[in-house]
């Protein structure tokens, strides 16, 4: 089985790639999505609609709770208005890497 790499360590912390589905019936992780360029994304559904940053806010809140990290450690660095997002988590330790691997 290939190792899923929807995240990578960078000097600022950990960068994760997310494919967000807003306006869903529940907030949950739906597995892994691989795009045409062979990049892996963590598929996440949120209940909120994608207006005024509501879906993004819910996404960060959901990830923070799942990973047991403060929301202030998360920063959406690309894809603010796109379903494909890159999120920087300004924490980098073995516990976080293990928690990320356990999400899928």
Backbone as a ProteinNet text record, in pm:
[ID]
protein_1_A
[PRIMARY]
XXXXXXXXXXXXXXXXXXXXXXXXXXXXXXXXXXXXXXXXXXXXXXXXXXXXXXXXXXXXXXXXXXXXXXXXXXXXXXXXXXXXXXXXXXXXXXXXXXXXXXXX
[TERTIARY]
83.5	0	88	57.3	135.3	111.3	215.6	202.2	133.7	31.1	-45.6	32.3	53.1	128.3	47.7	-56.4	-133.8	-73.4	38.1	106.4	256.1	327.8	473.4	530	647.8	714.6	786.9	768.7	839.9	903.7	991.3	1062.4	969.4	854.2	759.3	667.5	664.3	575.3	537.3	406.7	357.4	253.3	268.1	178.5	85.7	-44.8	-138.4	-221.6	-255.9	-341.2	-480	-581.6	-719.6	-807.2	-897.6	-1002.9	-1131.9	-1185.8	-1300.6	-1432.2	-1529.5	-1665.7	-1757.3	-1794.7	-1884.5	-2029.5	-2116.7	-2260.9	-2298.8	-2229.1	-2251.7	-2346	-2391.1	-2483	-2409.4	-2277.7	-2200.5	-2057.5	-1990.1	-1850.9	-1767.2	-1694.4	-1619.7	-1509.1	-1421.3	-1313.2	-1362.9	-1347.8	-1401.9	-1293.5	-1170.9	-1064.2	-965.1	-906.9	-802.2	-847.8	-816.3	-843.1	-708.4	-686.2	-562.9	-598.1	-533.8	-566	-489.3	-509.8	-447.2	-295	-241.7	-96.3	-39.6	-121.9	-80.8	-53.5	-117.1	-106.7	-219.5	-187.7	-289.2	-347.6	-479.2	-550.4	-635.9	-642.6	-733.6	-871.6	-968.9	-1104.4	-1181.6	-1231.3	-1306.8	-1436.5	-1546	-1675.8	-1709.2	-1767	-1815	-1959.5	-2030.6	-2172.7	-2192.7	-2106.9	-2124.3	-2111.7	-2169.9	-2163.6	-2036.2	-1988.3	-1862.9	-1883	-1935.6	-1948.2	-1895.1	-1825.2	-1763.8	-1671.8	-1608.2	-1510.4	-1568.6	-1700.9	-1764.2	-1714.8	-1705.6	-1659.6	-1512.8	-1431.3	-1290	-1275.4	-1355	-1351.2	-1388.2	-1493.3	-1535.8	-1427.6	-1363.3	-1255	-1141.9	-1097.1	-988.1	-1029.5	-1151	-1202.3	-1205.3	-1253.1	-1262	-1122.7	-1028	-891.4	-824.1	-845.2	-784.9	-834.3	-962.8	-1021.4	-968.4	-965.9	-919.2	-772.9	-690.8	-546.7	-504.7	-602.3	-577.7	-469.1	-489	-397.5	-481.3	-425.2	-494.9	-523.9	-642.1	-679.2	-581.9	-517.8	-425	-300.2	-277.7	-162.4	-189.5	-314.2	-352	-357.7	-306.4	-315.1	-336.8	-446.1	-471.2	-380.1	-283	-186.3	-219.1	-306.6	-357.7	-492.1	-575.6	-706.1	-814.2	-796.2	-894.4	-1035.6	-1048.4	-1179.6	-1193.4	-1106.7	-1105.6	-1132.7	-1177.2	-1198.3	-1065.4	-960.8	-827.7	-749.1	-708.7	-644.5	-510.2	-421.7	-297.3	-302.1	-286.5	-295.8	-164.5	-108.1	14.9	-20.4	33	18.2	153.7	158	286.6	333.4	316	363.4	425.5	536.4	594.6	656.3	585.1	642.7	591.6	650.4	615	469	416.6	277.2	181.1	210.6	125.3	132.9	252	268.4	191.8	199.8	126	-24.6	-70.2	-213	-261.6	-179.2	-216.3	-228.4	-134.6	-140.1	-262.9	-310.5	-426.8	-560	-557.6	-681.9	-748	-665.8	-723	-722.3
-119	0	125.4	217.9	341.7	427.2	498	585.1	714.9	751.2	872.1	994.1	1089.8	1208.8	1334.9	1359.2	1482	1593.7	1563.4	1665.8	1652	1760.7	1758.6	1853.7	1818	1905.4	2015.2	2136.7	2253	2323.4	2419.9	2478.6	2554.2	2602.5	2675.7	2583.5	2453.9	2360.2	2246.3	2223.3	2117.6	2175.8	2144.1	2191.4	2076.5	2099.1	1993.1	2040.8	1945.8	1974.5	1916.8	2001.4	1962.4	1990.3	1898.1	1920.6	1933.6	2054.2	2084.4	2073.1	2008	2002.9	2073.1	2197.8	2270.8	2229.9	2281.1	2261	2112.7	2037.4	1894.1	1867.1	1743.6	1710.5	1690.2	1666.3	1647.8	1695.7	1717.5	1759	1633	1589.1	1464.6	1451.2	1355.6	1323.2	1212.7	1233.9	1141.9	1061.4	1062	983.8	1070.6	1013.2	1080.8	1099.2	1216	1245.3	1268.9	1207.8	1229.5	1302.1	1417.6	1496.4	1446	1512	1470.5	1478.2	1564.3	1577.1	1481.7	1388.4	1287	1344.3	1456.6	1512.9	1457.1	1418.1	1366.9	1481	1478.9	1576.5	1501.2	1553.6	1499.9	1556	1467.6	1512.7	1536.1	1658.5	1694.1	1762.6	1722	1786	1870.7	1987.6	2073.1	2112	2149	2182.2	2323.5	2415	2555.4	2578.3	2689.5	2729.3	2811	2811.8	2883.1	3032.4	3102.4	3247.4	3316.1	3426.2	3504.1	3419.5	3318.7	3238.3	3139.8	3119.7	3030.7	2887	2835.5	2697.3	2683	2782.5	2779	2779.1	2861.8	2870	2735.7	2673.6	2543.3	2437.7	2444.5	2350.7	2360.9	2482.3	2502.3	2455.1	2487.6	2444.3	2292.2	2226.8	2080.8	2017.1	2068.6	2013.6	2036.9	2155	2186.6	2089.6	2061	1968.8	1826.7	1782.8	1647.7	1627	1730.2	1718.5	1768.3	1820	1871.7	1981	2078.3	2191.5	2318.8	2426.5	2554.7	2602	2662.2	2715	2821.9	2889.3	2995.8	2942.1	2811.1	2748.6	2722.1	2740.9	2710.4	2837.1	2829.1	2942.2	2887.8	2930.8	2891.2	2976.9	2911.4	2988.8	2991.5	2900.2	2910.4	2839.6	2885.7	2824.8	2881.9	3004.3	3070	3060.9	3077.4	3073.3	2952.9	2855.8	2737.2	2614.3	2505.5	2384	2314.7	2343.5	2287.9	2387.5	2347	2439.2	2385.1	2477.7	2442.1	2514.5	2437.5	2493	2467.5	2574.5	2562.5	2549.1	2445.4	2427.5	2461.8	2566.2	2614.9	2536.3	2405.9	2313.8	2198.7	2147.6	2033.3	1940	1834.1	1734.7	1596.6	1496	1357.9	1326.5	1384	1358.3	1407.3	1524.8	1580	1492.8	1451	1366	1235.2	1178.8	1055.4	1081	1191.9	1227.1	1246.4	1309.7	1329.1	1195	1105.6	972.6	894.6	920	847.8	904.5	1018.9	1079	995.5	922.2	843.9	695.8
0	0	0	-87.7	-96.9	26.4	67	183.3	141.1	213.1	181.8	231.6	142.9	181.7	152.7	232.8	217.3	301.7	370.6	449.9	433.3	460.1	453.3	557.3	606.3	702.1	626.6	672.7	619.4	738.8	711.8	827	922.6	872.3	957.3	1036.7	1002.7	1070.6	978.5	964.3	876.7	782.4	655.1	551.6	514.2	523.1	483.7	365.9	279.3	163.8	192.3	174	204.1	83.2	54	-45.6	34.5	38.9	123.6	47.5	109.6	55.9	155.7	125.1	214.8	194.7	280.3	267	272.2	355.2	368	485.6	497.9	607.8	740.2	731.9	855.4	835.5	945.5	943.3	966.5	864	878.3	774.9	800.4	707.8	616.3	487	386.6	316	368.2	305.9	231.3	126.6	50.5	-93.4	-148.2	-288.6	-355.5	-471.2	-546.9	-675.6	-698	-817	-939.7	-1052.5	-1178.3	-1173.8	-1087.5	-1073.8	-970.1	-922.1	-824.9	-685.6	-653.3	-518.5	-433.3	-311.4	-219.9	-136.9	-120.1	-38.7	62	183.4	283.7	251	225.2	192.8	322.1	337.5	457.3	415.2	479.2	457	578.6	552.7	661.3	633.6	737.7	727.4	672.4	710.7	672.1	522.1	477.3	336.8	313.4	189.1	160.9	137.4	236.6	223.2	348.1	324.6	433.5	521.1	462.9	536.1	636	633.2	732.2	720.7	598.1	578.8	621.3	588.5	628	779.9	845.5	991.3	1054.1	999.7	1050.6	1025.3	908.5	875.6	977.4	1005.9	1101.8	1240.6	1281.4	1411.3	1420	1314.6	1308.9	1318.8	1239.1	1241.4	1376.5	1433	1562.9	1669.5	1667.5	1764.8	1743.8	1616.9	1583.9	1623	1599.6	1623	1761.1	1837	1972.3	1971.9	1882.5	1867.7	1865.7	1915.4	1915.5	1773.1	1754.1	1621.9	1574.1	1667.1	1628.8	1558.6	1564.4	1497.4	1349.5	1305.6	1167.8	1084.2	960.6	868.9	728.3	665.5	527.2	439.8	373.6	295.1	146	101.9	-34.9	-43.4	-135.8	-154.3	-64.9	-20.6	66.9	8.7	-123.2	-187.2	-281	-267.3	-352.2	-265.8	-326.3	-246.9	-214.7	-293.9	-266.7	-183.5	-64.2	28.8	76.3	105.5	173.9	306.9	413.2	547.2	619.2	674.2	751.8	899.1	960.8	1105.9	1165.5	1246.5	1297.5	1420	1412.7	1516.4	1439.9	1488.4	1419	1521.5	1553.9	1643.8	1605.9	1663.3	1630.4	1662.8	1771.1	1808.4	1700.9	1644.4	1539.1	1413.9	1376.9	1258.5	1276.6	1394.5	1423.2	1415.2	1472.9	1470	1326.6	1242.2	1101.8	1030.4	1054.8	993.2	1036	1157.2	1209.7	1160.8	1093.6	1044.4	935.2	859.6	746.2	775.1
[MASK]
++++++++++++++++++++++++++++++++++++++++++++++++++++++++++++++++++++++++++++++++++++++++++++++++++++++++

